[in-house]
PDB file of C-alpha atoms in Angstrom:
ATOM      1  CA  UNK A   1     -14.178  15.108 -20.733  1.00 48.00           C
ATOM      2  CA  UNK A   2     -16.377  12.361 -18.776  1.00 56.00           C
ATOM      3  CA  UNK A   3     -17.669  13.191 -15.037  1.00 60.00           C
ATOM      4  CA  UNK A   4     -15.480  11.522 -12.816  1.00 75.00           C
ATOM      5  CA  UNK A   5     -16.720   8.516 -10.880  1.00 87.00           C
ATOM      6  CA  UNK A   6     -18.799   9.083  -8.092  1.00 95.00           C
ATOM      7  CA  UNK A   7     -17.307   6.577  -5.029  1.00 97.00           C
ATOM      8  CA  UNK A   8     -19.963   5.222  -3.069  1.00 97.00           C
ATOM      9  CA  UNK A   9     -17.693   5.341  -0.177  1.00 98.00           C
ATOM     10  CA  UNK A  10     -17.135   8.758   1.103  1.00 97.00           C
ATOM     11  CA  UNK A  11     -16.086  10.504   4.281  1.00 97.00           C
ATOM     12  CA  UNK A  12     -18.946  10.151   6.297  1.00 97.00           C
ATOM     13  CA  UNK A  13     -18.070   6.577   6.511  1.00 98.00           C
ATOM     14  CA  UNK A  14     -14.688   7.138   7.011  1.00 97.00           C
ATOM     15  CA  UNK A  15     -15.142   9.340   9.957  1.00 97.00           C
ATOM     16  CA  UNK A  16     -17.870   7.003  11.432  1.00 96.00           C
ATOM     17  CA  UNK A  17     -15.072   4.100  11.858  1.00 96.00           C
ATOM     18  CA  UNK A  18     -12.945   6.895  12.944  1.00 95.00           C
ATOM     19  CA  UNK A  19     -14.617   6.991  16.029  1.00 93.00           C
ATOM     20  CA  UNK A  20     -13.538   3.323  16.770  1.00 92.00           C
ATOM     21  CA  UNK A  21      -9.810   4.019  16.595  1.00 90.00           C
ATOM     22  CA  UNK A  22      -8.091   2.288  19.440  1.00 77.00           C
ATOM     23  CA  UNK A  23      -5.093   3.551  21.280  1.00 73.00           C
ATOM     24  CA  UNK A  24      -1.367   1.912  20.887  1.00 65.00           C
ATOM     25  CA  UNK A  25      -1.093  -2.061  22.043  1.00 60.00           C
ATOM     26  CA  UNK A  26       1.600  -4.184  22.607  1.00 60.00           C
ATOM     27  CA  UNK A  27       2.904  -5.252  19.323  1.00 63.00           C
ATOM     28  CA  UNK A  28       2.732  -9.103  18.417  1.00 62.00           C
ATOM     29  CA  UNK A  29       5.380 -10.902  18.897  1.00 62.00           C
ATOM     30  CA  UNK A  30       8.489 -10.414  16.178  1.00 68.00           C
ATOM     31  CA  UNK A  31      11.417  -9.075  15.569  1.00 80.00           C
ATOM     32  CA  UNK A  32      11.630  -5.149  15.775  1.00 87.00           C
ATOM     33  CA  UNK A  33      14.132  -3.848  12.663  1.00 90.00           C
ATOM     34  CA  UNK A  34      16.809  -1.658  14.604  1.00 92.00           C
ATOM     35  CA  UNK A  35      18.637   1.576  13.462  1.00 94.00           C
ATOM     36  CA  UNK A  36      21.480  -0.712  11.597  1.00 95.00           C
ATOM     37  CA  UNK A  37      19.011  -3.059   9.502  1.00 94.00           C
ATOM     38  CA  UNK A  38      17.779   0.605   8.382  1.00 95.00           C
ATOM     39  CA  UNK A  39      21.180   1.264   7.184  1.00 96.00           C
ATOM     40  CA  UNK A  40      21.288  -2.088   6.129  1.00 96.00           C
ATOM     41  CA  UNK A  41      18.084  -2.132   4.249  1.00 96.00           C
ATOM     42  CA  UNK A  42      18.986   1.086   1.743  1.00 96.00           C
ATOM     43  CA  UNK A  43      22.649   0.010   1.074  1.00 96.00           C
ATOM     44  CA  UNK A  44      20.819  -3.423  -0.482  1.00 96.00           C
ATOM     45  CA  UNK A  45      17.790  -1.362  -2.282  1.00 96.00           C
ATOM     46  CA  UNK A  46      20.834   0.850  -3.925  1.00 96.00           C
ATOM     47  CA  UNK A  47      23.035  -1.738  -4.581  1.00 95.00           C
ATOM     48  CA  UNK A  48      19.925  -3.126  -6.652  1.00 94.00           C
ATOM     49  CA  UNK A  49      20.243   0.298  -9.011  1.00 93.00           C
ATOM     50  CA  UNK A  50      21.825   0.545 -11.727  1.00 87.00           C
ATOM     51  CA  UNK A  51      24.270   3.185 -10.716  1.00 83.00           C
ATOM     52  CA  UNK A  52      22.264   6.831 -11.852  1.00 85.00           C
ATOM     53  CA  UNK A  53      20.950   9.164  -9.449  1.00 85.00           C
ATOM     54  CA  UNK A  54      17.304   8.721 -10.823  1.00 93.00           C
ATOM     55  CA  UNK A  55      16.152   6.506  -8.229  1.00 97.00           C
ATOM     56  CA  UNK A  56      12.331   5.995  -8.540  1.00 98.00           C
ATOM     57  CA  UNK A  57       9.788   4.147  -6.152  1.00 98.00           C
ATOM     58  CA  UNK A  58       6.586   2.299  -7.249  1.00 98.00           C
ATOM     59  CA  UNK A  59       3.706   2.963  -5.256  1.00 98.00           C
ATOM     60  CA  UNK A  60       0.396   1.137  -5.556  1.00 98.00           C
ATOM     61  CA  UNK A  61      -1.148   1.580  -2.157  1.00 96.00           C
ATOM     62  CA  UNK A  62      -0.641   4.236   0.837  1.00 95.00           C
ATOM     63  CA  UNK A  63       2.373   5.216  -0.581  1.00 96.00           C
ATOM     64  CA  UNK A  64       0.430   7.624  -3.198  1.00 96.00           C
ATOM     65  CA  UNK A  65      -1.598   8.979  -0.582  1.00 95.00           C
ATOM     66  CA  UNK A  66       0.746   9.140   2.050  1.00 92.00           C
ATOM     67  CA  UNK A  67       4.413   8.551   0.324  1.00 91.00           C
ATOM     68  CA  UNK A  68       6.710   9.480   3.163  1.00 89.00           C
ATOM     69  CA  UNK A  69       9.798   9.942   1.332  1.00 94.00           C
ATOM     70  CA  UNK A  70      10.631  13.798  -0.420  1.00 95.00           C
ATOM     71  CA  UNK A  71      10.525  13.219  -4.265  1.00 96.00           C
ATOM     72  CA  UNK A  72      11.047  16.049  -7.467  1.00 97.00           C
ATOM     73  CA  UNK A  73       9.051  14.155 -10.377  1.00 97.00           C
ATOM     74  CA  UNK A  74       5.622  11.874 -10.658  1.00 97.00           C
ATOM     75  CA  UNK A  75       4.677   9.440 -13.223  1.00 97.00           C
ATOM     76  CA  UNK A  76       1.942   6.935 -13.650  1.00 98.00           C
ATOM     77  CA  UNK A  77       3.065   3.883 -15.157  1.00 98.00           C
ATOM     78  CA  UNK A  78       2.154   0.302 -15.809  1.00 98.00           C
ATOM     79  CA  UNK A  79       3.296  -2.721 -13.905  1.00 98.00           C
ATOM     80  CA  UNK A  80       3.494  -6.459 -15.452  1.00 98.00           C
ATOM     81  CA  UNK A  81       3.303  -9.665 -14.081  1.00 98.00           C
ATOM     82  CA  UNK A  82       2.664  -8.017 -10.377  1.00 98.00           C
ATOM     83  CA  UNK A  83      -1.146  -6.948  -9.492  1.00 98.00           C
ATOM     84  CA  UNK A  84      -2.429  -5.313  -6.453  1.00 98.00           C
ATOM     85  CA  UNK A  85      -3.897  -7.273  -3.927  1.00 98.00           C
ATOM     86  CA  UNK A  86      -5.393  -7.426  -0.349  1.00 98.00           C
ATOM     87  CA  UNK A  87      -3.140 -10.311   0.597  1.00 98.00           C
ATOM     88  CA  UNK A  88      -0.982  -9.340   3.323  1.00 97.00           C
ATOM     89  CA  UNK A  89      -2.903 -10.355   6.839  1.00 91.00           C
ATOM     90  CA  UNK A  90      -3.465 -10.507   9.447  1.00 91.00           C
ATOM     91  CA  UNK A  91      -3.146  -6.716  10.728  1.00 87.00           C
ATOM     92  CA  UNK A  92      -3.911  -6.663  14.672  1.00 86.00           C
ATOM     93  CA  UNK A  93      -2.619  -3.688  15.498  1.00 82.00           C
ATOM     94  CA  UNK A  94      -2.234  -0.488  12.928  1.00 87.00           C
ATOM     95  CA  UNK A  95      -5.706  -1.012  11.328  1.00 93.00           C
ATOM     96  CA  UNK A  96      -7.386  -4.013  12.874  1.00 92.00           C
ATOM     97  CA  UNK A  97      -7.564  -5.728  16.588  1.00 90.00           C
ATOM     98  CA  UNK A  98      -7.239  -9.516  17.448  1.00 88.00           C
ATOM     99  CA  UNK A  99     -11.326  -9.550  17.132  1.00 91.00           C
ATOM    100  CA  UNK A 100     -11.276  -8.233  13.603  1.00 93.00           C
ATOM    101  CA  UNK A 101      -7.955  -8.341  12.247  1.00 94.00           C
ATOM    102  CA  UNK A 102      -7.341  -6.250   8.872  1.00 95.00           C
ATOM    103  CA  UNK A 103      -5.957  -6.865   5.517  1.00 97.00           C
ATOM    104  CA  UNK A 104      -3.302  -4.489   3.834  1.00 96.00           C
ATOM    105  CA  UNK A 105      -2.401  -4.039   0.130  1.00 97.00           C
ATOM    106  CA  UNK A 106       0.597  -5.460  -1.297  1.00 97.00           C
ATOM    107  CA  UNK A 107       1.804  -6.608  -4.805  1.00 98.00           C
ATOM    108  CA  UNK A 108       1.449 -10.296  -5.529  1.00 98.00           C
ATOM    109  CA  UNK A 109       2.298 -12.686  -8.466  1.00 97.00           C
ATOM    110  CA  UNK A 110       0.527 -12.508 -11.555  1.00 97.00           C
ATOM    111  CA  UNK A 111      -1.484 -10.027 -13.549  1.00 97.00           C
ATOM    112  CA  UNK A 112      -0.514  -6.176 -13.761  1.00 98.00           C
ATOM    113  CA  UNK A 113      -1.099  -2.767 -11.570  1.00 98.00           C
ATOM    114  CA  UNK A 114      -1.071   0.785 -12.266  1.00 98.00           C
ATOM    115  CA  UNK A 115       0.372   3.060  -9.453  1.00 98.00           C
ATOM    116  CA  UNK A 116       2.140   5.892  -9.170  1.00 98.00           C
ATOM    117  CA  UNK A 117       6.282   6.025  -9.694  1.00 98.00           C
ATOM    118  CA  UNK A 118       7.920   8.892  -7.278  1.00 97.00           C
ATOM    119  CA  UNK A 119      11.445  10.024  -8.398  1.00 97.00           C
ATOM    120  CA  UNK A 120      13.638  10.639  -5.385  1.00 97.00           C
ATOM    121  CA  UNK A 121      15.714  13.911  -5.086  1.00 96.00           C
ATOM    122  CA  UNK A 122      19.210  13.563  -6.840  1.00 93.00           C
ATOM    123  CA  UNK A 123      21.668  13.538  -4.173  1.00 91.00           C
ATOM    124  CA  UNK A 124      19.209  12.448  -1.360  1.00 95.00           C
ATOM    125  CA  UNK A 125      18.211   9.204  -2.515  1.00 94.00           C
ATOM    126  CA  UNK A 126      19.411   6.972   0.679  1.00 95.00           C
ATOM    127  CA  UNK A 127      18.063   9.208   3.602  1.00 96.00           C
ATOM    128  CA  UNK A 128      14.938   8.914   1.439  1.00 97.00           C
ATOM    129  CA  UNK A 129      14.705   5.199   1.095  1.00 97.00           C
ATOM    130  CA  UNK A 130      15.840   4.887   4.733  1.00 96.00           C
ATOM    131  CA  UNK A 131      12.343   6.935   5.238  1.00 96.00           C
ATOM    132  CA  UNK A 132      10.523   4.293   3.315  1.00 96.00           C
ATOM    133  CA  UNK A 133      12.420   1.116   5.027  1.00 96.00           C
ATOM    134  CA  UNK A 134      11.267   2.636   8.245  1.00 94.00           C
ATOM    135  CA  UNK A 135       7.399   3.093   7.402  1.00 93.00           C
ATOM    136  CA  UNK A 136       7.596  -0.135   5.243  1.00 93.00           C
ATOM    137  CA  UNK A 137       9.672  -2.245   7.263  1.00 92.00           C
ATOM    138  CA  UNK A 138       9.822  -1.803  10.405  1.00 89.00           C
ATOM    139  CA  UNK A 139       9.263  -5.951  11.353  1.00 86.00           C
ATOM    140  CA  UNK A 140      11.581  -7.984  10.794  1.00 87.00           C
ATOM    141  CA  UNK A 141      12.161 -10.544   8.672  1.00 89.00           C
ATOM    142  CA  UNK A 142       9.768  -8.738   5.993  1.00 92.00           C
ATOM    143  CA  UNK A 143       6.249  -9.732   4.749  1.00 94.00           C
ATOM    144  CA  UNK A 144       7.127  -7.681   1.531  1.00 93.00           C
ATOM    145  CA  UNK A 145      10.747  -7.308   1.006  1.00 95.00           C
ATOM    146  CA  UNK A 146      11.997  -4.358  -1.533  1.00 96.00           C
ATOM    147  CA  UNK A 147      11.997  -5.831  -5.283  1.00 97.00           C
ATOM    148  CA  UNK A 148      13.701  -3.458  -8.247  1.00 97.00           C
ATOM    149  CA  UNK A 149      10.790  -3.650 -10.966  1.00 98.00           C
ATOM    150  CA  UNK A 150      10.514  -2.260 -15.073  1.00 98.00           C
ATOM    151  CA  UNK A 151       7.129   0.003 -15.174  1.00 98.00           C
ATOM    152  CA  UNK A 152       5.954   1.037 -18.316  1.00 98.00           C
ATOM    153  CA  UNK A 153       5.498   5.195 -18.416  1.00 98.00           C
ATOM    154  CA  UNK A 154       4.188   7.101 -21.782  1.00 96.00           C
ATOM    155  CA  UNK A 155       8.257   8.454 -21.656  1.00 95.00           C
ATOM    156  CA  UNK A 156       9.211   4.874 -21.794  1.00 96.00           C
ATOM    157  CA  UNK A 157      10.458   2.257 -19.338  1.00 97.00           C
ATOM    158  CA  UNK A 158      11.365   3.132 -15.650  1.00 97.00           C
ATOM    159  CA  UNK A 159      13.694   0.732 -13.175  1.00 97.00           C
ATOM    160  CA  UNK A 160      11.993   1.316  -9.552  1.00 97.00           C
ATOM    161  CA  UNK A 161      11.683  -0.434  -6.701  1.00 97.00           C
ATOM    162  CA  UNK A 162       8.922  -1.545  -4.790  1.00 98.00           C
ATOM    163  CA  UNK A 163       7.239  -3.706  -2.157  1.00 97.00           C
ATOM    164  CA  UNK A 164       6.190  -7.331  -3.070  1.00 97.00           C
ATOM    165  CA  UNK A 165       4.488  -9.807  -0.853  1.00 97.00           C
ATOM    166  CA  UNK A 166       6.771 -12.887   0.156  1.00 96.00           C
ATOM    167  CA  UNK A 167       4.165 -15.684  -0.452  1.00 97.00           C
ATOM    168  CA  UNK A 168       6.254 -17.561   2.200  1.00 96.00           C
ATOM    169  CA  UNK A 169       6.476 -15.403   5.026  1.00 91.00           C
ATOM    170  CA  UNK A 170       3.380 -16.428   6.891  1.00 91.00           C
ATOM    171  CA  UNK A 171       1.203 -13.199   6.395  1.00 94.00           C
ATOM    172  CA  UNK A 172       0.262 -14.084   2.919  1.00 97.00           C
ATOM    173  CA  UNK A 173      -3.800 -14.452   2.612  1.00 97.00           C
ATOM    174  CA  UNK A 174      -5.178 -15.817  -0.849  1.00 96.00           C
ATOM    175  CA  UNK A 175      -8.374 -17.146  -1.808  1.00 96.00           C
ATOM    176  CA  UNK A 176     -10.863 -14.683  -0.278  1.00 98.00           C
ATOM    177  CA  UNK A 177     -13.495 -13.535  -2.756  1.00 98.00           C
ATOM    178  CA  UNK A 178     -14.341 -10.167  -2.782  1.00 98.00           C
ATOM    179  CA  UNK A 179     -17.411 -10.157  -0.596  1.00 98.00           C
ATOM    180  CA  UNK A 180     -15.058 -11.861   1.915  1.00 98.00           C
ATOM    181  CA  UNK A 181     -12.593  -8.766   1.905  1.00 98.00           C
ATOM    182  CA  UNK A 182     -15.393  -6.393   2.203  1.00 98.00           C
ATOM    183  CA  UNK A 183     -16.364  -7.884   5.187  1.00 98.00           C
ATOM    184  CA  UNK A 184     -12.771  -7.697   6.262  1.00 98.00           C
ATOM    185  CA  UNK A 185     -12.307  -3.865   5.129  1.00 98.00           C
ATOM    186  CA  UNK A 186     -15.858  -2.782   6.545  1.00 98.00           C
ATOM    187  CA  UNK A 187     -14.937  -3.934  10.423  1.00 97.00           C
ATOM    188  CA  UNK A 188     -11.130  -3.590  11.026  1.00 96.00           C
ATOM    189  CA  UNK A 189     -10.331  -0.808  12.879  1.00 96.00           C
ATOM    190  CA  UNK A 190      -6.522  -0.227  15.003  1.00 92.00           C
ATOM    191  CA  UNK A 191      -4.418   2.265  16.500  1.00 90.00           C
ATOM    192  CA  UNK A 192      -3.855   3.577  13.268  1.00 90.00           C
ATOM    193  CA  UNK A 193      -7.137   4.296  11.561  1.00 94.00           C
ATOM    194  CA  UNK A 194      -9.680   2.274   9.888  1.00 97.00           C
ATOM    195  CA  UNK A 195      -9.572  -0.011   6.698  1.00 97.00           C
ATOM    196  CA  UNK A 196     -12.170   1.837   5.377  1.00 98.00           C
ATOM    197  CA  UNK A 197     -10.014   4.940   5.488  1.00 98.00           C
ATOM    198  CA  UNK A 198      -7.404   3.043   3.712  1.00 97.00           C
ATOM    199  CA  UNK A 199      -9.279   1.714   1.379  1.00 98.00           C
ATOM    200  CA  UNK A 200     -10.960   4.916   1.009  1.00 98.00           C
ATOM    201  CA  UNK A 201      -7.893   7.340   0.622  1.00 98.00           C
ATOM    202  CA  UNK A 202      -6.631   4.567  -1.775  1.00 98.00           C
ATOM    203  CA  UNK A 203      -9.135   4.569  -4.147  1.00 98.00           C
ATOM    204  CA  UNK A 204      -9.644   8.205  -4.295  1.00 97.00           C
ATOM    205  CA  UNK A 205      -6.368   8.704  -5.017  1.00 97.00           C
ATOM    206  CA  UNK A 206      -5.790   5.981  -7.730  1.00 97.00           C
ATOM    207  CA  UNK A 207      -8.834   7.737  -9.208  1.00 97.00           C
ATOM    208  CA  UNK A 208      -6.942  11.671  -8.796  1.00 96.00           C
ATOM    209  CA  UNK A 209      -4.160  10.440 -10.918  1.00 96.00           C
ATOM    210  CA  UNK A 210      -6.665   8.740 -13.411  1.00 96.00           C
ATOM    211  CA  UNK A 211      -6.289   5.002 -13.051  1.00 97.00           C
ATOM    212  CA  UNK A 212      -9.277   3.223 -12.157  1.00 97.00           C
ATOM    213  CA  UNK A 213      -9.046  -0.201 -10.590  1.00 98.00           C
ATOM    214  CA  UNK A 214     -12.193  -2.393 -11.112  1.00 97.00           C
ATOM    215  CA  UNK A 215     -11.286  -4.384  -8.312  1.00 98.00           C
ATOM    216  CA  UNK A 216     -10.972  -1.896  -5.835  1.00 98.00           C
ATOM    217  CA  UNK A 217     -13.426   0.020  -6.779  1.00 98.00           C
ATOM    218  CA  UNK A 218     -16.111  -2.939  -6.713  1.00 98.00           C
ATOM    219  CA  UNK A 219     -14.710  -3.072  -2.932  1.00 98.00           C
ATOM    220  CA  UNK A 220     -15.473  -0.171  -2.037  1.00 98.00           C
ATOM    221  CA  UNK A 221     -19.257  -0.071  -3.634  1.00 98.00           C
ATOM    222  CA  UNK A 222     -19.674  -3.472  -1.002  1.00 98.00           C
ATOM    223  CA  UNK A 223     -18.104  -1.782   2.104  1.00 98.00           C
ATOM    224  CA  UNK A 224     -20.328   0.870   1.964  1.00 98.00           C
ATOM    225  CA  UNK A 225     -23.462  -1.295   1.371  1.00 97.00           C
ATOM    226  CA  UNK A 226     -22.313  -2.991   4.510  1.00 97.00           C
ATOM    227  CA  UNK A 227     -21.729  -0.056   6.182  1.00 97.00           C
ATOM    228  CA  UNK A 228     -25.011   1.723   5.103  1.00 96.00           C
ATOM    229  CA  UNK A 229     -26.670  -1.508   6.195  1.00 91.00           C
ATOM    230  CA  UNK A 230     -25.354  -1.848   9.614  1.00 69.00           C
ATOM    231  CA  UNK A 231     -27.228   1.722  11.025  1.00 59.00           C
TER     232      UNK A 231
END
């Protein structure tokens, strides 16, 4: 069995940006979902299902670190013609600030991704995609609406749904290289945490459940070196 990979990111540098978490500001301006899109929100995601009480989420970002829904079963699985990206911007709030705004994961067109598929409890399937509306969606209209999804698992395909970016919602960011990102990911800090903890929780993770992501993992090699040079 190989070693496993040795992140040059670690928690040193996660609890360094830690120390630059800023309390709650006033939101920018938009449109705050209310208790009834909620509702609203999970009657459309099951009305996307086929009918069975094996609902299953995709995750490919914080979700498999920090899923906030209850679920019985866990896959890994492979998703076409979606990859993961850095592409939804700008964050001035949960983990950046108007001077240094930060970037969140989302899926956009093209490629593939490997995440993580949760299955939600039988019988509990709305009050747990109500959860995931409510961490997901809570602005309204959505950068990355719900989208129901095939992902290819070693016990065959799986119907899930998941969060895609809406390249026409005004938060979509393209064309950055990756230095640019790191740059991004190695300032932004908000109320929430850091992106260095997200990226850093994110890659561990992916890593945990054995999927290695070249492009994230370069990231994270070139947010520490900018970390490690900015002492």
């Amino acid at each position: 069995m190989a070693p496993a990979r040795q992140m040059r990111l670690n928690e040193a540098h996660v609890a360094r940006m830690a120390l630059l978490v800023t309390p709650d500001g006033p939101l920018p301006p938009a449109e705050t979902a209310t208790d009834d899109d909620f509702r609203q929100f999970t009657q459309e995601i099951l009305a996307g299902s086929d009918g069975s009480d094996q609902i299953w989420v995709f995750a490919y970002g914080s979700l498999i670190w920090k899923p906030a829904c209850e679920f019985v079963e866990i896959r890994t699985g492979l998703l076409r013609g979606w990859h993961r990206a850095f592409c939804l911007g700008w964050n001035t709030w949960f983990r950046g600030s108007e001077t240094n705004p930060g970037l969140m994961l989302a899926l956009d067109r093209g490629g593939s991704c490997k995440g993580a598929l949760y299955r939600l409890p039988p019988g509990a399937a709305a009050e747990n995609i109500e959860k995931l509306c409510r961490r997901e969606m809570g602005r309204k209209p959505s950068p990355f609406p719900p989208r129901w999804v095939t992902v290819m698992t070693e016990q065959g395909p799986v119907r899930a749904f998941t969060f895609c970016i809406d390249r026409n919602s005004g938060r979509y960011v393209s064309g950055l290289n990756e230095a640019q990102i790191a740059d991004v990911l190695a300032r932004a800090v908000g109320s929430r945490g850091s992106m260095v903890e997200y990226l850093f929780n994110t890659v561990s993770h992916l890593e945990q459940l054995g999927i290695h992501d070249p492009h994230l993992w370069r990231l994270q090699e070139l947010v520490a070196e900018r970390l490690d040079g900015s002492r």
